[in-house]
Short mmCIF file of C-alpha atoms (C1' of nucleotides) in Angstrom, two decimals:
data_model
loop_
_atom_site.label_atom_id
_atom_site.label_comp_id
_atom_site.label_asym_id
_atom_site.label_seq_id
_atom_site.Cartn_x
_atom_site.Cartn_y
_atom_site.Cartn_z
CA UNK A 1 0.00 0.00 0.00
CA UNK A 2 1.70 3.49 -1.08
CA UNK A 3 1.22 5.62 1.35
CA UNK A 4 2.44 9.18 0.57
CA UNK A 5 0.36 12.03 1.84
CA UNK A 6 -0.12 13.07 5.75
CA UNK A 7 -3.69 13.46 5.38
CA UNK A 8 -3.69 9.35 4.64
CA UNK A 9 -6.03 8.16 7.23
CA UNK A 10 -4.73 4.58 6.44
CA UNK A 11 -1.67 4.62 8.80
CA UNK A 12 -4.43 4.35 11.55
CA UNK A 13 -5.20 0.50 10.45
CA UNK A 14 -1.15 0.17 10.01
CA UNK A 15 0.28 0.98 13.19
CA UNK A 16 3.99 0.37 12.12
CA UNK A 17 3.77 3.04 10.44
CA UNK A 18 3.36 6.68 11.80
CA UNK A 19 3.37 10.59 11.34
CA UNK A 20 5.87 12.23 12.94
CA UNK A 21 3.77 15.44 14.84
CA UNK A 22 5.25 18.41 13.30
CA UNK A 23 6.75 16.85 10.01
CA UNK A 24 5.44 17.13 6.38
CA UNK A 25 6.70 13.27 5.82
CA UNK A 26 5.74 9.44 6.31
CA UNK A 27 8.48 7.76 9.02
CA UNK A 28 8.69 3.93 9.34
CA UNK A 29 8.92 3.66 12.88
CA UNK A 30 10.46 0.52 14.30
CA UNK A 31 8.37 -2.90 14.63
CA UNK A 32 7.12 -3.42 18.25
CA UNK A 33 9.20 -6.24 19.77
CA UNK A 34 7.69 -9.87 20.22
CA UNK A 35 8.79 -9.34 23.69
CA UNK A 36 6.73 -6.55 23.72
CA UNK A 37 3.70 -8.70 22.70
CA UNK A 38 4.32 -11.08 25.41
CA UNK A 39 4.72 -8.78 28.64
CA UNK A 40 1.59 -7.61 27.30
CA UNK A 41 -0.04 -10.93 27.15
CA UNK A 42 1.79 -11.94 30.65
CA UNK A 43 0.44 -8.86 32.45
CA UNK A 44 -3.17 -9.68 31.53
CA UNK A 45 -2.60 -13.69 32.33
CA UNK A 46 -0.74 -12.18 35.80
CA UNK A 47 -4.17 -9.81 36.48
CA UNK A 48 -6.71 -12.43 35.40
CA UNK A 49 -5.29 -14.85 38.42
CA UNK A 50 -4.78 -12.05 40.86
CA UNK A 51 -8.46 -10.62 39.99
CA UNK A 52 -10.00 -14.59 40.48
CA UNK A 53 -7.15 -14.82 43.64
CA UNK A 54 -8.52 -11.31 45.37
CA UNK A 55 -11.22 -9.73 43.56
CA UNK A 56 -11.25 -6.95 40.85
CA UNK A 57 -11.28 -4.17 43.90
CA UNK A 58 -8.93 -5.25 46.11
CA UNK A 59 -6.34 -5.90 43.52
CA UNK A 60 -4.06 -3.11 42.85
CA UNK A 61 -2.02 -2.30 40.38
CA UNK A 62 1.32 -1.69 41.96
CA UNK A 63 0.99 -5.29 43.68
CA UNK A 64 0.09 -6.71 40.08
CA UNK A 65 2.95 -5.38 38.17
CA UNK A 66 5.44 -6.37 40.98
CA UNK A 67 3.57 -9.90 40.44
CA UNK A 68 4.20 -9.73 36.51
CA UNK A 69 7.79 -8.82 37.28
CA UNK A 70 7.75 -5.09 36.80
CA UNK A 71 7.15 -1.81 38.18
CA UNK A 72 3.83 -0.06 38.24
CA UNK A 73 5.37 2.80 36.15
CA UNK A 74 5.39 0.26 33.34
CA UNK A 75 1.58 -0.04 32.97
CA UNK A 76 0.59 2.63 31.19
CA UNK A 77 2.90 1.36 28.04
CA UNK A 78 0.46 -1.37 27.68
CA UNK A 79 -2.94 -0.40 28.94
CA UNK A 80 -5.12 3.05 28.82
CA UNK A 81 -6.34 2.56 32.44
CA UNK A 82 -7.15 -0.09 34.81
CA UNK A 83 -10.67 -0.92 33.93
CA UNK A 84 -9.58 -1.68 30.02
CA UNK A 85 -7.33 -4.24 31.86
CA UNK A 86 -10.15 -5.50 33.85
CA UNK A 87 -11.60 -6.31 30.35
CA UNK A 88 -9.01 -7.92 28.79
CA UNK A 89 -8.44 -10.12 31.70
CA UNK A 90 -11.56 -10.95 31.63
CA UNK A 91 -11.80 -12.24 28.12
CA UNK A 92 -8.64 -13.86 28.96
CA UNK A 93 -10.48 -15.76 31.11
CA UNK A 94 -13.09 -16.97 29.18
CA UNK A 95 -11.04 -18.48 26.94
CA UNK A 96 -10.70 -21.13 29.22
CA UNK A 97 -13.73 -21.99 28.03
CA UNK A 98 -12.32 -23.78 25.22
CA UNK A 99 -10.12 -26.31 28.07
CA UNK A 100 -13.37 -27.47 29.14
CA UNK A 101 -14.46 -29.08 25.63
CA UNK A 102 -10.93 -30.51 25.17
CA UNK A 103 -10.69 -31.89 28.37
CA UNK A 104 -14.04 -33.02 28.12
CA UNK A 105 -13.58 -35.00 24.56
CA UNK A 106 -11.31 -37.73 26.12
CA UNK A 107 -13.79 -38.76 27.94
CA UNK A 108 -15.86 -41.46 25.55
CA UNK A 109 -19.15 -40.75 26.89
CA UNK A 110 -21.45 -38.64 29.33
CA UNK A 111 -19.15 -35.91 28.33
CA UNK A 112 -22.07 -33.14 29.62
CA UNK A 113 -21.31 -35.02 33.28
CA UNK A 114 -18.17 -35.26 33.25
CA UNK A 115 -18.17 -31.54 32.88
CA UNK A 116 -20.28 -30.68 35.39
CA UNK A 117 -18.29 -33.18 37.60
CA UNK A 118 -15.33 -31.51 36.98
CA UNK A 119 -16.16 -28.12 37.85
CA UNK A 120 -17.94 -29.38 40.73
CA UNK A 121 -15.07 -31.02 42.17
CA UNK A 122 -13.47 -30.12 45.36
CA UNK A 123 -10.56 -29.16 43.56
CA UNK A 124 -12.16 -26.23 41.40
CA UNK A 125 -13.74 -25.18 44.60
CA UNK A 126 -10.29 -24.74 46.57
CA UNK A 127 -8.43 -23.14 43.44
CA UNK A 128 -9.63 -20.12 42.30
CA UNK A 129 -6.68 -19.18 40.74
CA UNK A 130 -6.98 -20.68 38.13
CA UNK A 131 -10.99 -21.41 38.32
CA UNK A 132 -14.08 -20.22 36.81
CA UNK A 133 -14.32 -16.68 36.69
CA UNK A 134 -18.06 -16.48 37.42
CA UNK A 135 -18.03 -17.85 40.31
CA UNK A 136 -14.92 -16.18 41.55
CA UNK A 137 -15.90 -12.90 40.29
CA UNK A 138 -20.13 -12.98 39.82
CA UNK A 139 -21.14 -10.16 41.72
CA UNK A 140 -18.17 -7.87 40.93
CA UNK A 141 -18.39 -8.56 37.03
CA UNK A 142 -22.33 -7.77 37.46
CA UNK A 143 -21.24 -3.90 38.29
CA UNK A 144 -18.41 -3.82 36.11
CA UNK A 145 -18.04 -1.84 32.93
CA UNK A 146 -19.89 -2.64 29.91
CA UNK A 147 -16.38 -4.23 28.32
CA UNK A 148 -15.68 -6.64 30.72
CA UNK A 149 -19.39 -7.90 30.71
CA UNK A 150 -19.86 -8.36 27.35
CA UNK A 151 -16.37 -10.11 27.42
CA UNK A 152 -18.24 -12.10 30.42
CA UNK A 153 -21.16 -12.62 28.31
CA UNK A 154 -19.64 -14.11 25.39
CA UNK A 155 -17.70 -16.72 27.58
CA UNK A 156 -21.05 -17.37 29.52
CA UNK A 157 -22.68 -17.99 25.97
CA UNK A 158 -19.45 -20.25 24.88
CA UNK A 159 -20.34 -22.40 27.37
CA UNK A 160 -23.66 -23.16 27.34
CA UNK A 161 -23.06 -24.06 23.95
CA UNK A 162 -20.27 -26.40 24.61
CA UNK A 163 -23.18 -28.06 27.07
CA UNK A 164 -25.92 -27.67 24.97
CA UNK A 165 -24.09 -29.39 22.19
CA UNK A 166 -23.92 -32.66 24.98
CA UNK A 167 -27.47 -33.06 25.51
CA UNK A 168 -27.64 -34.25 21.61
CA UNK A 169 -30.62 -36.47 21.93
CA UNK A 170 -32.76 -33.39 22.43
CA UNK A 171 -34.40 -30.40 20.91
CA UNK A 172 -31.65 -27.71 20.41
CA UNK A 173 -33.99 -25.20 21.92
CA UNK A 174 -34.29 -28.03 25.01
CA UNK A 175 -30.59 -28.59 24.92
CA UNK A 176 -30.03 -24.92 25.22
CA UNK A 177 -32.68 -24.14 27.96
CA UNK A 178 -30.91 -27.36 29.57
CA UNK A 179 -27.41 -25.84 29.62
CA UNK A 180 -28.85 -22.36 30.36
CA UNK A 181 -30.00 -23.75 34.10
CA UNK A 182 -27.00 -26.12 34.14
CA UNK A 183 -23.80 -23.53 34.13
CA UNK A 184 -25.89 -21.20 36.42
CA UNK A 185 -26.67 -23.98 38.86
CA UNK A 186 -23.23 -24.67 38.76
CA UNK A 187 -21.84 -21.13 38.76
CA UNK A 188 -23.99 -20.72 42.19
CA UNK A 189 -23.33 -23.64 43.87
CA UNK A 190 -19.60 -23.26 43.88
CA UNK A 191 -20.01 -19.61 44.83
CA UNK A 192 -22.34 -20.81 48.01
CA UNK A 193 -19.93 -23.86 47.85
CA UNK A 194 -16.54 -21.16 49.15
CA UNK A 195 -19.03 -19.01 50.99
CA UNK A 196 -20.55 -21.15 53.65
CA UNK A 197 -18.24 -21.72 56.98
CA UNK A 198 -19.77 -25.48 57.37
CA UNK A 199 -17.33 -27.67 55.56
CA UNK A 200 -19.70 -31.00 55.18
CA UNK A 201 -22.36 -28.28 53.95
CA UNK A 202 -20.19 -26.90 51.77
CA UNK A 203 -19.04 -30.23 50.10
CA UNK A 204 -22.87 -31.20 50.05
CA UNK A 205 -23.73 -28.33 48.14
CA UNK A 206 -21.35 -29.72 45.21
CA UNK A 207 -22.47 -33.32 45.41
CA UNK A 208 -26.04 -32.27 45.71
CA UNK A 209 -25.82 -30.35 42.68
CA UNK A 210 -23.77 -32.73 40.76
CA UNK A 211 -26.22 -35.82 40.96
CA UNK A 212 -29.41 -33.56 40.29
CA UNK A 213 -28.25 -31.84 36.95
CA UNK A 214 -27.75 -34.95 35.39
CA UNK A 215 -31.22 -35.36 35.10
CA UNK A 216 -32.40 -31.92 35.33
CA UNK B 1 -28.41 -8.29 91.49
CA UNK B 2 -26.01 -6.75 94.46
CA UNK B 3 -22.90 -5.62 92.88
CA UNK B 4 -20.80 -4.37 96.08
CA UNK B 5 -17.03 -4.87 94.86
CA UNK B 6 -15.25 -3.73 92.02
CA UNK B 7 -13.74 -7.00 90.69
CA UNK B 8 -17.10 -8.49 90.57
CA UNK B 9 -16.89 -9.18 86.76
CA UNK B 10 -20.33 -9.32 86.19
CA UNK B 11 -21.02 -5.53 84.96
CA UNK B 12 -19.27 -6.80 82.00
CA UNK B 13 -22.54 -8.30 81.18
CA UNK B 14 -24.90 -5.92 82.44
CA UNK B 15 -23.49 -2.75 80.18
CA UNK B 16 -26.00 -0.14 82.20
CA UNK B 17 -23.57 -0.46 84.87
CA UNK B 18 -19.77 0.63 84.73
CA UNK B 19 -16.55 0.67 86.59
CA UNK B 20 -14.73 4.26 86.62
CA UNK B 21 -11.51 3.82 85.95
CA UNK B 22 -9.09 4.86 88.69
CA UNK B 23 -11.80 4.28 91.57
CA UNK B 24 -12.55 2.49 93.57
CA UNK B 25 -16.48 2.61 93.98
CA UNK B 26 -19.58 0.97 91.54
CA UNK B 27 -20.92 4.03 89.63
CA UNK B 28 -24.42 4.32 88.07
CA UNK B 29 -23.99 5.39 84.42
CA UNK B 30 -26.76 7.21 82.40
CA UNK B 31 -28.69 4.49 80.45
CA UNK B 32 -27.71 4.30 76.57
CA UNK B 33 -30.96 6.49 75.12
CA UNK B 34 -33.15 4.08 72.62
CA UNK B 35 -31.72 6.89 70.01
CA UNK B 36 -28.87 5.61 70.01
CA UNK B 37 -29.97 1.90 69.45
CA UNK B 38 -31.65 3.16 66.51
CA UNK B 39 -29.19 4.68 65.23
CA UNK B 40 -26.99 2.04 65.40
CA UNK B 41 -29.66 -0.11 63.26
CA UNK B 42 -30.13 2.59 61.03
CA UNK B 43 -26.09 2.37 60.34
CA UNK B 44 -26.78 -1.36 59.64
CA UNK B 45 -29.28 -0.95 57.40
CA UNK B 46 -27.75 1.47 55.16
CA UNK B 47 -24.93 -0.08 54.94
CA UNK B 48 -26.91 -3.34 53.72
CA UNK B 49 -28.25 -1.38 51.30
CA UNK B 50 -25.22 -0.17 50.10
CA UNK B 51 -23.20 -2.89 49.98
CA UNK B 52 -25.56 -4.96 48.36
CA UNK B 53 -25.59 -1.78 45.71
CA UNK B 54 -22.34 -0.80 45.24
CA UNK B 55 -20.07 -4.13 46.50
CA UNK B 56 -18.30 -3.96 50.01
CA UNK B 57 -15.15 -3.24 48.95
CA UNK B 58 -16.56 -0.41 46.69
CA UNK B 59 -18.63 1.68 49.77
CA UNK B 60 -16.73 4.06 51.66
CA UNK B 61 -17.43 5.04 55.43
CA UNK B 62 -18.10 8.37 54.76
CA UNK B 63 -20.18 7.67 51.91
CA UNK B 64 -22.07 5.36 53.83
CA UNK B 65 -22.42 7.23 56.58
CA UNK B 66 -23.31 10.13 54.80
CA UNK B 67 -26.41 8.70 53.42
CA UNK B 68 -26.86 7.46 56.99
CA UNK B 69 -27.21 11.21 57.78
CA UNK B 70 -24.13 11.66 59.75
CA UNK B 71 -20.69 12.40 59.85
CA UNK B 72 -17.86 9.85 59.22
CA UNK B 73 -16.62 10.57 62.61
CA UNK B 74 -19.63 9.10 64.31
CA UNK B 75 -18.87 5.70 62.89
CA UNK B 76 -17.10 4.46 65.40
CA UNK B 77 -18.99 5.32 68.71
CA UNK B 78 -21.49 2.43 67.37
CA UNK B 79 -18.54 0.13 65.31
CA UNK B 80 -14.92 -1.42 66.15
CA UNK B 81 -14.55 -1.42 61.98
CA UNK B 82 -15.41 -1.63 58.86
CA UNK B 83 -15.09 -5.52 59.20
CA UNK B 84 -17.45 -5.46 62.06
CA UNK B 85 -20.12 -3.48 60.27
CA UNK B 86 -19.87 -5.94 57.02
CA UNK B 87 -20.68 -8.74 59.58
CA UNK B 88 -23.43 -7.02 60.96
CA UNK B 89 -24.69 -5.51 57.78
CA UNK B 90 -24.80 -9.04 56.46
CA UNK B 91 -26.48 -10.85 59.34
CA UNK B 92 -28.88 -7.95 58.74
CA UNK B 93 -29.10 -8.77 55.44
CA UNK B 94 -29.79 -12.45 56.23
CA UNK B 95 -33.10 -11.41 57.82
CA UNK B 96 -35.18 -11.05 55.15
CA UNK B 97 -34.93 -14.85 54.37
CA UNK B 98 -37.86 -14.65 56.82
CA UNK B 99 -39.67 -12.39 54.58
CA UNK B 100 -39.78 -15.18 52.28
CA UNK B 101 -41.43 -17.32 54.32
CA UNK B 102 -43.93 -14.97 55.07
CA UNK B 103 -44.40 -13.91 51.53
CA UNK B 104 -45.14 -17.07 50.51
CA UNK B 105 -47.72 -18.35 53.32
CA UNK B 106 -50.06 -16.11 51.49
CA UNK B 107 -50.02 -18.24 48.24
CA UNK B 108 -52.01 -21.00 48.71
CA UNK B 109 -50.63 -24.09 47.06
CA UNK B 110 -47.47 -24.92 45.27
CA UNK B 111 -45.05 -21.78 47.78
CA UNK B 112 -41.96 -23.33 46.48
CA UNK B 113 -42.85 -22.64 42.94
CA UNK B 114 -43.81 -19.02 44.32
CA UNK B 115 -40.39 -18.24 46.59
CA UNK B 116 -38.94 -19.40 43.31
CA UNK B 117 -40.79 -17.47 40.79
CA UNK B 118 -40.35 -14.36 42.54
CA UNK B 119 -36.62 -15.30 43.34
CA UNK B 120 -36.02 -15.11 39.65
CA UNK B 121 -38.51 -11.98 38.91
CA UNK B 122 -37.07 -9.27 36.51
CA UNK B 123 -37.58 -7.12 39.62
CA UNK B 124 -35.64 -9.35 41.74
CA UNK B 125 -32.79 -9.03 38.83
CA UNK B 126 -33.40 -5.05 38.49
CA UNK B 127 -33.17 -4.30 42.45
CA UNK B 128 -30.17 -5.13 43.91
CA UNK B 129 -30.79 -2.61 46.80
CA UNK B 130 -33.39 -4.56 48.85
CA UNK B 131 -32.86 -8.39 46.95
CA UNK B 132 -30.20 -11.05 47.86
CA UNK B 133 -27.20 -10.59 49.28
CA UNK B 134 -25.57 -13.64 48.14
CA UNK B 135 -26.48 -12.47 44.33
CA UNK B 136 -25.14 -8.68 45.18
CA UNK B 137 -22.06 -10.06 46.90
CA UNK B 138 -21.69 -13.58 46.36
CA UNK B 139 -18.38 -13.51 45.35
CA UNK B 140 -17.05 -10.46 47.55
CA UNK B 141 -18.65 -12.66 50.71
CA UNK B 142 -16.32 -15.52 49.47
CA UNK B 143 -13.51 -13.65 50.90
CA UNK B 144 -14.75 -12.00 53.74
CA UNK B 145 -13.83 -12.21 57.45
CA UNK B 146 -15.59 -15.07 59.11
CA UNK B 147 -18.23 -13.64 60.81
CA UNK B 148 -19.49 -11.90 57.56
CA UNK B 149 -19.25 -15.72 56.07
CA UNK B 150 -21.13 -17.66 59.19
CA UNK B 151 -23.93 -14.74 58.83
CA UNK B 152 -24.15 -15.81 55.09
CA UNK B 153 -23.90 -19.04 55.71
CA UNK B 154 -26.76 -19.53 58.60
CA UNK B 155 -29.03 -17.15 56.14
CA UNK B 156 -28.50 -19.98 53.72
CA UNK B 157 -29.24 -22.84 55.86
CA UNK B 158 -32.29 -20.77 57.15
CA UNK B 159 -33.22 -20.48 53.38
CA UNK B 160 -32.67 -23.74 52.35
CA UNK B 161 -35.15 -25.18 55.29
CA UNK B 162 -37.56 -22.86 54.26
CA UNK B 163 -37.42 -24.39 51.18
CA UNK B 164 -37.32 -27.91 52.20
CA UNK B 165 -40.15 -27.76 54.04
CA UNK B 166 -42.50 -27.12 50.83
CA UNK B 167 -41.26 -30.50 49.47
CA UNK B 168 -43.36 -31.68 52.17
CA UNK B 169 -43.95 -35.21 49.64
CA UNK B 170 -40.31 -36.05 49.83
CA UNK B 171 -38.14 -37.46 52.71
CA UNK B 172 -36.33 -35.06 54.27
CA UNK B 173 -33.14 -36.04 53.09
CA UNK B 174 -34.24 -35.56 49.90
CA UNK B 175 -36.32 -32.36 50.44
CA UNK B 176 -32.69 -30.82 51.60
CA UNK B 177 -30.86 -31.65 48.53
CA UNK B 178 -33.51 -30.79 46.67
CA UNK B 179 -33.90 -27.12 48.68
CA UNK B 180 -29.60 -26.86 48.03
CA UNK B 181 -29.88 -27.41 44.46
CA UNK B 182 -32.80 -25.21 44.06
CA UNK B 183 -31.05 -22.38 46.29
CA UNK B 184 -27.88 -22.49 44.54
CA UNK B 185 -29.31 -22.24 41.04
CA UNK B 186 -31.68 -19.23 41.73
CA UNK B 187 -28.44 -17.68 42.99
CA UNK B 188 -26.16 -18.63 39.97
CA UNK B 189 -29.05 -17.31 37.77
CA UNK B 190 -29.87 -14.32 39.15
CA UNK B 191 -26.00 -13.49 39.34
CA UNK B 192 -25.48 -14.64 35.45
CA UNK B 193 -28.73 -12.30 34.22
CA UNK B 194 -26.94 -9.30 36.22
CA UNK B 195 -23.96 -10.05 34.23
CA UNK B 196 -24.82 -10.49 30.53
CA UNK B 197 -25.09 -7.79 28.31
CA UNK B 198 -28.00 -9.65 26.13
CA UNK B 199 -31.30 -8.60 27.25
CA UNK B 200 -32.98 -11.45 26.11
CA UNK B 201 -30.33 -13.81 27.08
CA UNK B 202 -30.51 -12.52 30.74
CA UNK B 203 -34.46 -12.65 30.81
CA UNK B 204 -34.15 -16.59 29.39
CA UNK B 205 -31.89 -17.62 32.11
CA UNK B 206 -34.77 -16.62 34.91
CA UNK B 207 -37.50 -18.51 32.77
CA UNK B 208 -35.64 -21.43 31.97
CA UNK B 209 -34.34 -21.75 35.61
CA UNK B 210 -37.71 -21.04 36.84
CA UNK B 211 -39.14 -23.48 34.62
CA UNK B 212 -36.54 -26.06 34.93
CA UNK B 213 -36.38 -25.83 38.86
CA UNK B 214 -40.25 -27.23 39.06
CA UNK B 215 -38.68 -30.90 38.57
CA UNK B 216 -35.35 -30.64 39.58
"C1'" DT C 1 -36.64 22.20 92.46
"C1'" DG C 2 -32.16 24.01 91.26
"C1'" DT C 3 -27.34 23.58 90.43
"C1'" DA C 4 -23.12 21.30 89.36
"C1'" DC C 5 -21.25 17.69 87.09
"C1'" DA C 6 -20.49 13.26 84.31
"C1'" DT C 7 -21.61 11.00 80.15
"C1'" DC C 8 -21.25 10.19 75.40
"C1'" DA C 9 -23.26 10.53 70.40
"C1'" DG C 10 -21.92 13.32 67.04
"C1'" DT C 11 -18.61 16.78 64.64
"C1'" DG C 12 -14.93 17.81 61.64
"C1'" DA C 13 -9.96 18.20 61.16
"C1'" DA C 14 -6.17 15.32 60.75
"C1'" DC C 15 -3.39 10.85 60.44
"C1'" DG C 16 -0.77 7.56 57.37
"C1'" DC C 17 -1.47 4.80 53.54
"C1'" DG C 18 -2.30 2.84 49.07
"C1'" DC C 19 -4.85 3.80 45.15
"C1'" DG C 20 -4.84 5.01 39.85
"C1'" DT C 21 -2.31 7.89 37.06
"C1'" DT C 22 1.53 10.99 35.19
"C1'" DC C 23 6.05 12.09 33.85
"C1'" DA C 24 11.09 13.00 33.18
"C1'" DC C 25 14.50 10.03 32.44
"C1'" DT C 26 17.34 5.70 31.02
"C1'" DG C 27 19.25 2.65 27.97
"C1'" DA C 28 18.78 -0.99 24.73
"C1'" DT C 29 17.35 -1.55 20.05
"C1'" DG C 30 16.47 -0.52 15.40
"C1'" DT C 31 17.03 2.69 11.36
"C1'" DA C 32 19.07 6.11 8.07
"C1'" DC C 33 22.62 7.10 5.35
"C1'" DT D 1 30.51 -1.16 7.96
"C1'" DG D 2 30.32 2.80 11.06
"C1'" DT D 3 28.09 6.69 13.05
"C1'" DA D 4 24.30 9.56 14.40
"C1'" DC D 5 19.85 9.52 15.63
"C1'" DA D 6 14.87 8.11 16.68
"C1'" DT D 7 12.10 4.97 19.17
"C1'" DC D 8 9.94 3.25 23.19
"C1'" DA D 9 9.52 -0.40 27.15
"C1'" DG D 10 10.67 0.08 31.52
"C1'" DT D 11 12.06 2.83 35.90
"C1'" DG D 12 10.95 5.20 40.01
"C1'" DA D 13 9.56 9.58 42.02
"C1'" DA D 14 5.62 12.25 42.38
"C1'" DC D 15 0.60 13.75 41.73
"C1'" DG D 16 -4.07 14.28 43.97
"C1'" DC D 17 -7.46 11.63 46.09
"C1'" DG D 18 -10.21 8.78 49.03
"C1'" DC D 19 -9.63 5.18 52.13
"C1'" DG D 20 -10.07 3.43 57.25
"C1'" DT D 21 -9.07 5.24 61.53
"C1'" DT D 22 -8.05 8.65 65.45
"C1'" DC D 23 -8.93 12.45 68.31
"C1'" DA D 24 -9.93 16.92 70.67
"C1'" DC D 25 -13.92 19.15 71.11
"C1'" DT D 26 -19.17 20.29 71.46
"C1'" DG D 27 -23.43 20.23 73.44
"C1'" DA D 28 -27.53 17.84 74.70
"C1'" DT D 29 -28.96 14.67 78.19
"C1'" DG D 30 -29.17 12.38 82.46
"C1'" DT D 31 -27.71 12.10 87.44
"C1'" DA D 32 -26.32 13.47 92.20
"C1'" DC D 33 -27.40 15.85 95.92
#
DNA sequence: TGTACATCAGTGAACGCGCGTTCACTGATGTAC
DNA sequence: TGTACATCAGTGAACGCGCGTTCACTGATGTAC
């Protein structure tokens, strides 16, 4: 593409290439590092386990930074401002959503339960560093901006598709209501599941729920 | 009850009576005016409000207090902390669960369908300010001090045998499970239709739970 | 009943602290010629 | 190939602000006598 007038508007879709403010003339500006690419993509991995880990809130910046192996200072060269963080670590997240079919397809059959036992399991209770971000962050995603719940949204949707598409032997308007009332029934049980103090409650709340969605 | 010496330990539980420090006599202090008691609750129930509104972590003091119609400063003549008043605020909170029952003695037949169907009402959804705590803060109440989690967690036991007694047909074993399950998916859904950005996606996930949650 | 005094809920200024954000600077890297 | 220069990710001090908490003070209320 020849680009040889200022007024060009195209350099904004081609970001290696820039006006110099102040100059009558096109400068190739040097490629953005890989490395560059990958603090980027470590900071948001590094905020979407310390958001799950402590809440949106109560994580700050500083703290995450230090945890990605810099200084705060360094922030703003990647990100416009907290909250578009919050976003992108959320959609980060969701893309976990895409484990749960793999993981899912080794098992030969029931794959719908064996997703619902897995996310049930004492294990995804206890970690939520690595966990669903629903559960670990529900009520503060609810009040966050519109970004980071449409990001929420989509994964929410990616899911009950990846259940829906289970329940085979159905309707795909059944299969769908199905794994509608599925992921939310599982989303709030492990949410009650950490919040309760009563430990044998709190396990019964996952086994309860696992052996009454199968037949849901 | 004679209280004649100053060691005598039992003032501690009779507050309207006080040792002076650096004396050595009982004196008679003026009785805490019912103003203040109400004040106190009036604290509580803002902050309930706003909590449940704006997230724990997100509510000030002064804010809160504010809209309490006082001063920050006052805060602590009625409250140790901020951690004490989320404990409180939440066994407040926890209260309404009677409500429910109440609500639903009026309906006739089938009052687990209707705790259920107005659990998952679009004005249940739209009004955070007076609706479920465990929706509003679910996943803020995760982490909280323990006292704000054993408040939580009794007003969900307290809910869930409000529940279980509708399934009056079952055996009680199976009534509880059944009143978990049905608990923990009213909260997952109403916490999922607060978070998608689809309108008609967030209005499906209350039908199809509500519908779903007849024959769990 | 009147007076002197103790209590204490509420006020508002102030505390240290960590927040999100900004910025002058560094120094390694890439580019122009 | 060598030199001069532009770029820009990262540093660390600093910004204003609001947080939870403290405290000296006020003034209405209740009590003692």
């Amino acid at each position: 593409m020849a680009m040889d007038t200022v007024l060009d508007v195209s350099y904004k879709q081609t970001p290696n290439f820039m006006v110099r403010p102040g100059q009558g003339r096109i400068q190739r500006v040097k490629k953005s590092k890989a490395e560059t690419a990958e603090t980027r993509r470590r900071i948001v991995r590094t905020a979407a386990a310390a958001f799950r880990k402590n809440g949106i809130h109560a994580t700050g910046l500083a703290e995450l930074m230090a945890a990605a192996g810099l200084t705060h200072g360094a922030f703003y060269r990647h990100f416009a401002s907290k909250d578009q963080l919050v976003a992108e670590a959320c959609a980060e997240s969701m893309s976990m959503v895409e484990d749960v079919t793999t993981s899912a397809e080794h098992c030969s059959r029931k794959r719908a339960q064996a997703i619902v036992d897995d996310y049930l399991s004492l294990a995804h209770r206890d970690d939520k560093l690595t966990g669903c971000s629903f559960a670990a962050l529900g009520s503060e995603l609810a009040r966050a901006r519109i970004d980071a719940r449409t990001a929420a949204s989509d994964g929410f949707v990616a899911l009950v598709d990846i259940i829906a598409k289970q329940f085979d032997q159905e309707a795909p308007e059944i299969a769908k209501s199905r794994a509608i009332v599925t992921v939310s029934a599982m989303i709030g049980a492990i949410t009650m599941a950490r919040i309760t103090t009563d430990p044998a409650l709190s396990d019964a709340i996952l086994t309860e729920t696992k052996k009454r969605l199968s037949d849901i």
